[in-house]
GROMACS .gro file of N, CA and C in nm:
model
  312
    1UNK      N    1   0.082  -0.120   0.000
    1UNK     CA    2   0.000   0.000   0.000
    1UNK      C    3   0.086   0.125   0.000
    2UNK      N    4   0.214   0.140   0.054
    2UNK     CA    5   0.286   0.230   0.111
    2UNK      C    6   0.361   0.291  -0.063
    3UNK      N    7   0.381   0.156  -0.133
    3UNK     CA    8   0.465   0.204  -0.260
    3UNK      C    9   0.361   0.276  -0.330
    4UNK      N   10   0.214   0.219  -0.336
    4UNK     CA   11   0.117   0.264  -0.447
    4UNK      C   12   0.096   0.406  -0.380
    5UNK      N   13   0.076   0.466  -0.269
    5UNK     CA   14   0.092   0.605  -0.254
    5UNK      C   15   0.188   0.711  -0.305
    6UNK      N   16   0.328   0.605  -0.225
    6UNK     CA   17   0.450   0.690  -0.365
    6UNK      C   18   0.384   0.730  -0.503
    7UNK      N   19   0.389   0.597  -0.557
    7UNK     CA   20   0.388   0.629  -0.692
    7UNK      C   21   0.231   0.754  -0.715
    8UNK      N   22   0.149   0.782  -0.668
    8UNK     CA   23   0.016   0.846  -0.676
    8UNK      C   24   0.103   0.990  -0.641
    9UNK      N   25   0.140   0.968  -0.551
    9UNK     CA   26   0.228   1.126  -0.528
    9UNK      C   27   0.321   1.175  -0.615
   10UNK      N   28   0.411   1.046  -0.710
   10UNK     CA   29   0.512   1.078  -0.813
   10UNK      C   30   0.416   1.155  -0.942
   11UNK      N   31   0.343   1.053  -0.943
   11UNK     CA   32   0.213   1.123  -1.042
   11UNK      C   33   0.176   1.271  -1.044
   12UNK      N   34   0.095   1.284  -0.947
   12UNK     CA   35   0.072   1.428  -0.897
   12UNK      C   36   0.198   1.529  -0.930
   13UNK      N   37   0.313   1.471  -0.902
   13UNK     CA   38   0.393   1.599  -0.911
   13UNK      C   39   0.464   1.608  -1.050
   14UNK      N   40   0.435   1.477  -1.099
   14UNK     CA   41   0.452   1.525  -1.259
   14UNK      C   42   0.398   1.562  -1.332
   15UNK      N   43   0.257   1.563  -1.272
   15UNK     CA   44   0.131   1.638  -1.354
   15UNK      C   45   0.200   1.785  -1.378
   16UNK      N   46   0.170   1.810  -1.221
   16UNK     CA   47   0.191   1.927  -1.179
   16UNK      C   48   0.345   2.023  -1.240
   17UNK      N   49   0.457   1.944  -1.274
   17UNK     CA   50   0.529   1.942  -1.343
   17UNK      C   51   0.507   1.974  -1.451
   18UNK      N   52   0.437   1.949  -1.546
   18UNK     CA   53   0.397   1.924  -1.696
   18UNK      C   54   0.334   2.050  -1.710
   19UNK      N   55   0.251   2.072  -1.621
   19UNK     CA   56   0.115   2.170  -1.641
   19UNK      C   57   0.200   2.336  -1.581
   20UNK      N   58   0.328   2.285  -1.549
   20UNK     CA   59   0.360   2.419  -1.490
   20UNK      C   60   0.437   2.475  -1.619
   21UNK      N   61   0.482   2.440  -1.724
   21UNK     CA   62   0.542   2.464  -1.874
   21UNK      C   63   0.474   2.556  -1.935
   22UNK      N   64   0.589   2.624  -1.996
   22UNK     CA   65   0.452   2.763  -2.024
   22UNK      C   66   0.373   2.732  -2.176
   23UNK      N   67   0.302   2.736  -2.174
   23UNK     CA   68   0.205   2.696  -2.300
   23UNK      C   69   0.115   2.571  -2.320
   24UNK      N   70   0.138   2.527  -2.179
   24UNK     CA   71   0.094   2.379  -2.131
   24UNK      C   72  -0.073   2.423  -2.096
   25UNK      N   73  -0.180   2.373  -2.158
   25UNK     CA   74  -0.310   2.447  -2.133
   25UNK      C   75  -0.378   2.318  -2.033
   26UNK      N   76  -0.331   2.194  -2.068
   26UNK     CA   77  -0.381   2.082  -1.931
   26UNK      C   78  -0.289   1.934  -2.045
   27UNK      N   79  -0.372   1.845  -1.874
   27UNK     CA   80  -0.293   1.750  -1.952
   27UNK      C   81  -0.423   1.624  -1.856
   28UNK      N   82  -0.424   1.538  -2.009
   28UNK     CA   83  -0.486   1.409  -1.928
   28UNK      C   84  -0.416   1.207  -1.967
   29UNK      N   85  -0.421   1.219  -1.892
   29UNK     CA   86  -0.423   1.043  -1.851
   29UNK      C   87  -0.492   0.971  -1.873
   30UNK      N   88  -0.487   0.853  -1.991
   30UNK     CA   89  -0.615   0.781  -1.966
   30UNK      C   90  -0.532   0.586  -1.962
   31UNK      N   91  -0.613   0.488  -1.938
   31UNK     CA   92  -0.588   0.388  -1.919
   31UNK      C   93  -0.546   0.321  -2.069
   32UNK      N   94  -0.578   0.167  -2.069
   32UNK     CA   95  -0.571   0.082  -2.147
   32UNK      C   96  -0.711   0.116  -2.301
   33UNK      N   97  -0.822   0.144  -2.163
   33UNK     CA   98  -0.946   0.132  -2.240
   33UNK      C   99  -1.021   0.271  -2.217
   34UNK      N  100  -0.910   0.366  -2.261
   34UNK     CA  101  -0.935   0.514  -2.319
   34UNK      C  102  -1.001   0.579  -2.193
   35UNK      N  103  -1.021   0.531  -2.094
   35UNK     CA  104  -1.105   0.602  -1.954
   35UNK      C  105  -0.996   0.721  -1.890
   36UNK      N  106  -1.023   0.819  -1.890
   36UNK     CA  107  -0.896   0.931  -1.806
   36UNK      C  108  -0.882   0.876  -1.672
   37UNK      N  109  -0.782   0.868  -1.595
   37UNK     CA  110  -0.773   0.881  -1.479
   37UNK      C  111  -0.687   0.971  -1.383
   38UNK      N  112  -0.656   1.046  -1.480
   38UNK     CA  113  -0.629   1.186  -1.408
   38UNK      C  114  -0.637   1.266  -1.500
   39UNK      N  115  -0.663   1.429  -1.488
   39UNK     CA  116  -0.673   1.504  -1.620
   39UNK      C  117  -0.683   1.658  -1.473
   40UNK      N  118  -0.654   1.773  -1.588
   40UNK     CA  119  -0.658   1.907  -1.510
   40UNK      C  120  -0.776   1.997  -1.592
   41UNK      N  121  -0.827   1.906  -1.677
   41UNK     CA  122  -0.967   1.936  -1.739
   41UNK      C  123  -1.070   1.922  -1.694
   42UNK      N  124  -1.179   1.997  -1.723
   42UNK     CA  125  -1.355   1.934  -1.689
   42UNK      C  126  -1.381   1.825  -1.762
   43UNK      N  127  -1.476   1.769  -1.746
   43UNK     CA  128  -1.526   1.675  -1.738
   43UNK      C  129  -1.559   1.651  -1.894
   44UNK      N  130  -1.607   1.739  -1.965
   44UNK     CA  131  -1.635   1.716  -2.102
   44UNK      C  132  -1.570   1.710  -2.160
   45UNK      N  133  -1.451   1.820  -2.171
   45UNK     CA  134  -1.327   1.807  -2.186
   45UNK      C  135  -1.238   1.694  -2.172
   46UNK      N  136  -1.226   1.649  -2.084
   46UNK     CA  137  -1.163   1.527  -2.069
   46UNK      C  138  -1.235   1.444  -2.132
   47UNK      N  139  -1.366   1.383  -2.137
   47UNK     CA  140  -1.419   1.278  -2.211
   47UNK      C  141  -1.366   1.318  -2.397
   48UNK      N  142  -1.418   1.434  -2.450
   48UNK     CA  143  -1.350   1.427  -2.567
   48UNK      C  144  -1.201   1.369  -2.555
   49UNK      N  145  -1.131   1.481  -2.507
   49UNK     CA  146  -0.998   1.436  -2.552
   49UNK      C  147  -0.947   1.292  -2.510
   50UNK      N  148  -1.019   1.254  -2.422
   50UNK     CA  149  -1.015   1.106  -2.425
   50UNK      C  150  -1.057   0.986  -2.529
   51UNK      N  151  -1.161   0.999  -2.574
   51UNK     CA  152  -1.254   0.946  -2.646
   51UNK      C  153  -1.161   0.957  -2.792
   52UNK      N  154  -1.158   1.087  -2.853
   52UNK     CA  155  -1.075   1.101  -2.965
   52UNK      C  156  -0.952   1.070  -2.963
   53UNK      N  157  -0.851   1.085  -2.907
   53UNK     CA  158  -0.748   1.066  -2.896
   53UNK      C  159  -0.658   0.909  -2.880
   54UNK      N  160  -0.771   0.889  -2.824
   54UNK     CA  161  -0.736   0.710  -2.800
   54UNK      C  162  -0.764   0.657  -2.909
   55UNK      N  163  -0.848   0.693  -3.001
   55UNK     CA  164  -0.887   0.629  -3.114
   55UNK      C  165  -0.814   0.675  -3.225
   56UNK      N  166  -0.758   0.798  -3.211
   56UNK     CA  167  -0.632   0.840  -3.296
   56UNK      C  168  -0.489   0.765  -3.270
   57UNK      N  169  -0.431   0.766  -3.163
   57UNK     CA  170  -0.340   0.721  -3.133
   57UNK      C  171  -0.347   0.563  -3.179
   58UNK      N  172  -0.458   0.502  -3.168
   58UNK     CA  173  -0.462   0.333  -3.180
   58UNK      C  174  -0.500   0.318  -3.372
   59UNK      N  175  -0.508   0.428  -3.414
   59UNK     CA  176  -0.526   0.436  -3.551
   59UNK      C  177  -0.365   0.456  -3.591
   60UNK      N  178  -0.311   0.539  -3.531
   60UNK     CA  179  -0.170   0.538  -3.573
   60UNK      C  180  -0.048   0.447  -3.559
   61UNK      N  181  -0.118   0.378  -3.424
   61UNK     CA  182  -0.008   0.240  -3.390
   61UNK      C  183  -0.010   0.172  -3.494
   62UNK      N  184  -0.155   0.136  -3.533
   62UNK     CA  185  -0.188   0.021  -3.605
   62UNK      C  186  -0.115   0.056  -3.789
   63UNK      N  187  -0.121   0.200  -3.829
   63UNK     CA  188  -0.046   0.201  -3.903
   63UNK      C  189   0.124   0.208  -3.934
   64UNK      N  190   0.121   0.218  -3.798
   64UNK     CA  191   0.299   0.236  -3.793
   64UNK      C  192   0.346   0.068  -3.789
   65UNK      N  193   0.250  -0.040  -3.721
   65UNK     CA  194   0.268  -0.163  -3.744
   65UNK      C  195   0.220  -0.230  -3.861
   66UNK      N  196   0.153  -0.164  -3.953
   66UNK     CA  197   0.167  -0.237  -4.053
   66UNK      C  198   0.207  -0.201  -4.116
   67UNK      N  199   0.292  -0.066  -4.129
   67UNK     CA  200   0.434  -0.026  -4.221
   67UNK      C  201   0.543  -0.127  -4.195
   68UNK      N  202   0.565  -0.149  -4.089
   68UNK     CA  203   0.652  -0.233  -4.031
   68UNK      C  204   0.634  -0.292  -3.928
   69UNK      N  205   0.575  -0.404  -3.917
   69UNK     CA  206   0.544  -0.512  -3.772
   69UNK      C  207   0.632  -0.542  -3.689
   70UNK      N  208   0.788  -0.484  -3.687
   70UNK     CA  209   0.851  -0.493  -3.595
   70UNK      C  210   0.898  -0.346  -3.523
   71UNK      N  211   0.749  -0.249  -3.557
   71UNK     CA  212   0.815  -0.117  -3.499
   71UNK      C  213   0.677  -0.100  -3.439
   72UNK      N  214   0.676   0.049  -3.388
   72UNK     CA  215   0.588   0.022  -3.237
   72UNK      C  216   0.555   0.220  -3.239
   73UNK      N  217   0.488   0.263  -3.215
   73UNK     CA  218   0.478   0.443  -3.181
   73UNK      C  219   0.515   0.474  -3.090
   74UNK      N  220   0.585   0.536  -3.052
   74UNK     CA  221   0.630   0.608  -2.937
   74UNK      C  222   0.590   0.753  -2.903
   75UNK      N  223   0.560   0.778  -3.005
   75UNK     CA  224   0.542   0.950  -2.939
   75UNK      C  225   0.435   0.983  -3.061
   76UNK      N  226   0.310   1.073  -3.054
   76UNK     CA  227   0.235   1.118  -3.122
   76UNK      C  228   0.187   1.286  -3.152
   77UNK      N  229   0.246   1.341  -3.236
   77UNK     CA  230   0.248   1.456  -3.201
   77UNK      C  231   0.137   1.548  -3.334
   78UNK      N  232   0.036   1.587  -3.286
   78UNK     CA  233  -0.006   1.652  -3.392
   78UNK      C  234  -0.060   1.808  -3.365
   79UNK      N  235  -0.044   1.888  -3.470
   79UNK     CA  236  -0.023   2.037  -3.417
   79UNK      C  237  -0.160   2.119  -3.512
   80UNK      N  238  -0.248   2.195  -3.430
   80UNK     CA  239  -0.336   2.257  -3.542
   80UNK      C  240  -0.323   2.392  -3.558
   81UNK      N  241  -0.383   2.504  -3.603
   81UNK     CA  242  -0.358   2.659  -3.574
   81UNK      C  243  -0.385   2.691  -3.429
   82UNK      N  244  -0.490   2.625  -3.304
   82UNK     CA  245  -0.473   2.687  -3.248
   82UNK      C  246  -0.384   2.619  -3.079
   83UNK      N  247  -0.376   2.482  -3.159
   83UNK     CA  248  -0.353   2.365  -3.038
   83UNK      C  249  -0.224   2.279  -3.067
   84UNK      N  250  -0.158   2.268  -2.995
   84UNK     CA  251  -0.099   2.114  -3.059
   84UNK      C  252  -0.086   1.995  -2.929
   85UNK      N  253  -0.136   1.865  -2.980
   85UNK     CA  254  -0.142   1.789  -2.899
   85UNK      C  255  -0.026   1.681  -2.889
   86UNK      N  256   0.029   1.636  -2.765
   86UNK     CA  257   0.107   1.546  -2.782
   86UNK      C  258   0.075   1.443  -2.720
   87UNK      N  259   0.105   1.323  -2.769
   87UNK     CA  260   0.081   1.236  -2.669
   87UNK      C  261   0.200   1.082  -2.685
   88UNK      N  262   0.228   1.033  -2.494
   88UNK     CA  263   0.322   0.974  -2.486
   88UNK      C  264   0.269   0.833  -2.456
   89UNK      N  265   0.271   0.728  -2.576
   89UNK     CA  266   0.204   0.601  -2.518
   89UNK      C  267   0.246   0.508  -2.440
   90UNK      N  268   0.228   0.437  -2.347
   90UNK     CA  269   0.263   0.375  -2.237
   90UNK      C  270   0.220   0.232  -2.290
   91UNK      N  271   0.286   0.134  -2.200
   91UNK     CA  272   0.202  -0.002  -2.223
   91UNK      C  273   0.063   0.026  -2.160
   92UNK      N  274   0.059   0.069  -2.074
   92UNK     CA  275  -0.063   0.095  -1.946
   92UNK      C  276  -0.120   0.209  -1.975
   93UNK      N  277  -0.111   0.293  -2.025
   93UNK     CA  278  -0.150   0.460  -2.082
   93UNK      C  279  -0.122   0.517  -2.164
   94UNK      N  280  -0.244   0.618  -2.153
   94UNK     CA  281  -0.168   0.760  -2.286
   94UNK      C  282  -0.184   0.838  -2.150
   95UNK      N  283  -0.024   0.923  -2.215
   95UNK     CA  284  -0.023   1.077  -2.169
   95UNK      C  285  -0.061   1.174  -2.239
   96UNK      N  286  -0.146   1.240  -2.252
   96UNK     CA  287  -0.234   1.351  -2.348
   96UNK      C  288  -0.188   1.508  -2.366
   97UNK      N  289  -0.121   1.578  -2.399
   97UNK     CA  290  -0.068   1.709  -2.316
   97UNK      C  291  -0.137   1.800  -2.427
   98UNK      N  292  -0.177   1.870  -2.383
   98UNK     CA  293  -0.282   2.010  -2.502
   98UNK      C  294  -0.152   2.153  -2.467
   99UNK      N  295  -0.129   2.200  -2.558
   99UNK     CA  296  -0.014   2.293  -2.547
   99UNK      C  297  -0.089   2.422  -2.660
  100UNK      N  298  -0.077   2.568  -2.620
  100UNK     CA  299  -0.085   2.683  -2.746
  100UNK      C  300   0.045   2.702  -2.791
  101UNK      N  301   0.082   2.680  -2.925
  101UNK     CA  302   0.209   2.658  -3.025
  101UNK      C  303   0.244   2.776  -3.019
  102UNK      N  304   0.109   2.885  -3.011
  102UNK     CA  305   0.135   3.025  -3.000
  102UNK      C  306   0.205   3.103  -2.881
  103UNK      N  307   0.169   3.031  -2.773
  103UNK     CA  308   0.216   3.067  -2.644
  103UNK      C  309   0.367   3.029  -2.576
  104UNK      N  310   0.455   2.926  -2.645
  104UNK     CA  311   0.547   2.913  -2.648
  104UNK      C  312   0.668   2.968  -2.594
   0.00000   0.00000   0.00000
């Protein structure tokens, strides 16, 4: 019990880490099966960028493995005029980070 608090507190302060970057507008977490489990968003907010994103990211694995079945995504980065999103895939998660390109 004592380690899984660590690690909940390591969490927290890397959120908090992440979100302290200047141009960093939030950032969310979601599981295996696209559910957030931590985010610095509301609630709707988080369900989109959850919802979409997981289904982007698993659209892009799947093409990066069938370019080549012995390669894998690591990092997903896509940028629009007013957003750019990154995201870091985990075996266990996505890390979601919403950034203004403008704010930089």
């Amino acid at each position: 019990r004592g380690k899984m608090a660590g690690q909940t507190t390591e969490v927290e302060e890397t959120l908090k880490r992440i979100q302290g970057h200047k141009g960093v507008i939030g950032v969310v977490i979601v599981n295996q099966d696209g559910i957030p489990i931590r985010t610095t968003f509301d609630q709707a907010v988080t369900v989109q960028y959850a919802g979409l994103i997981t289904q982007l990211c698993s659209k892009a694995r799947s093409a990066v493995r069938e370019l080549d079945p012995q390669n894998d995504l690591t990092f997903l980065r896509v940028r629009s005029k007013k957003h750019e999103i990154m995201v870091a895939p985990d075996k266990d998660y996505l890390l979601i980070i919403i950034q203004d390109p403008n704010d930089l």
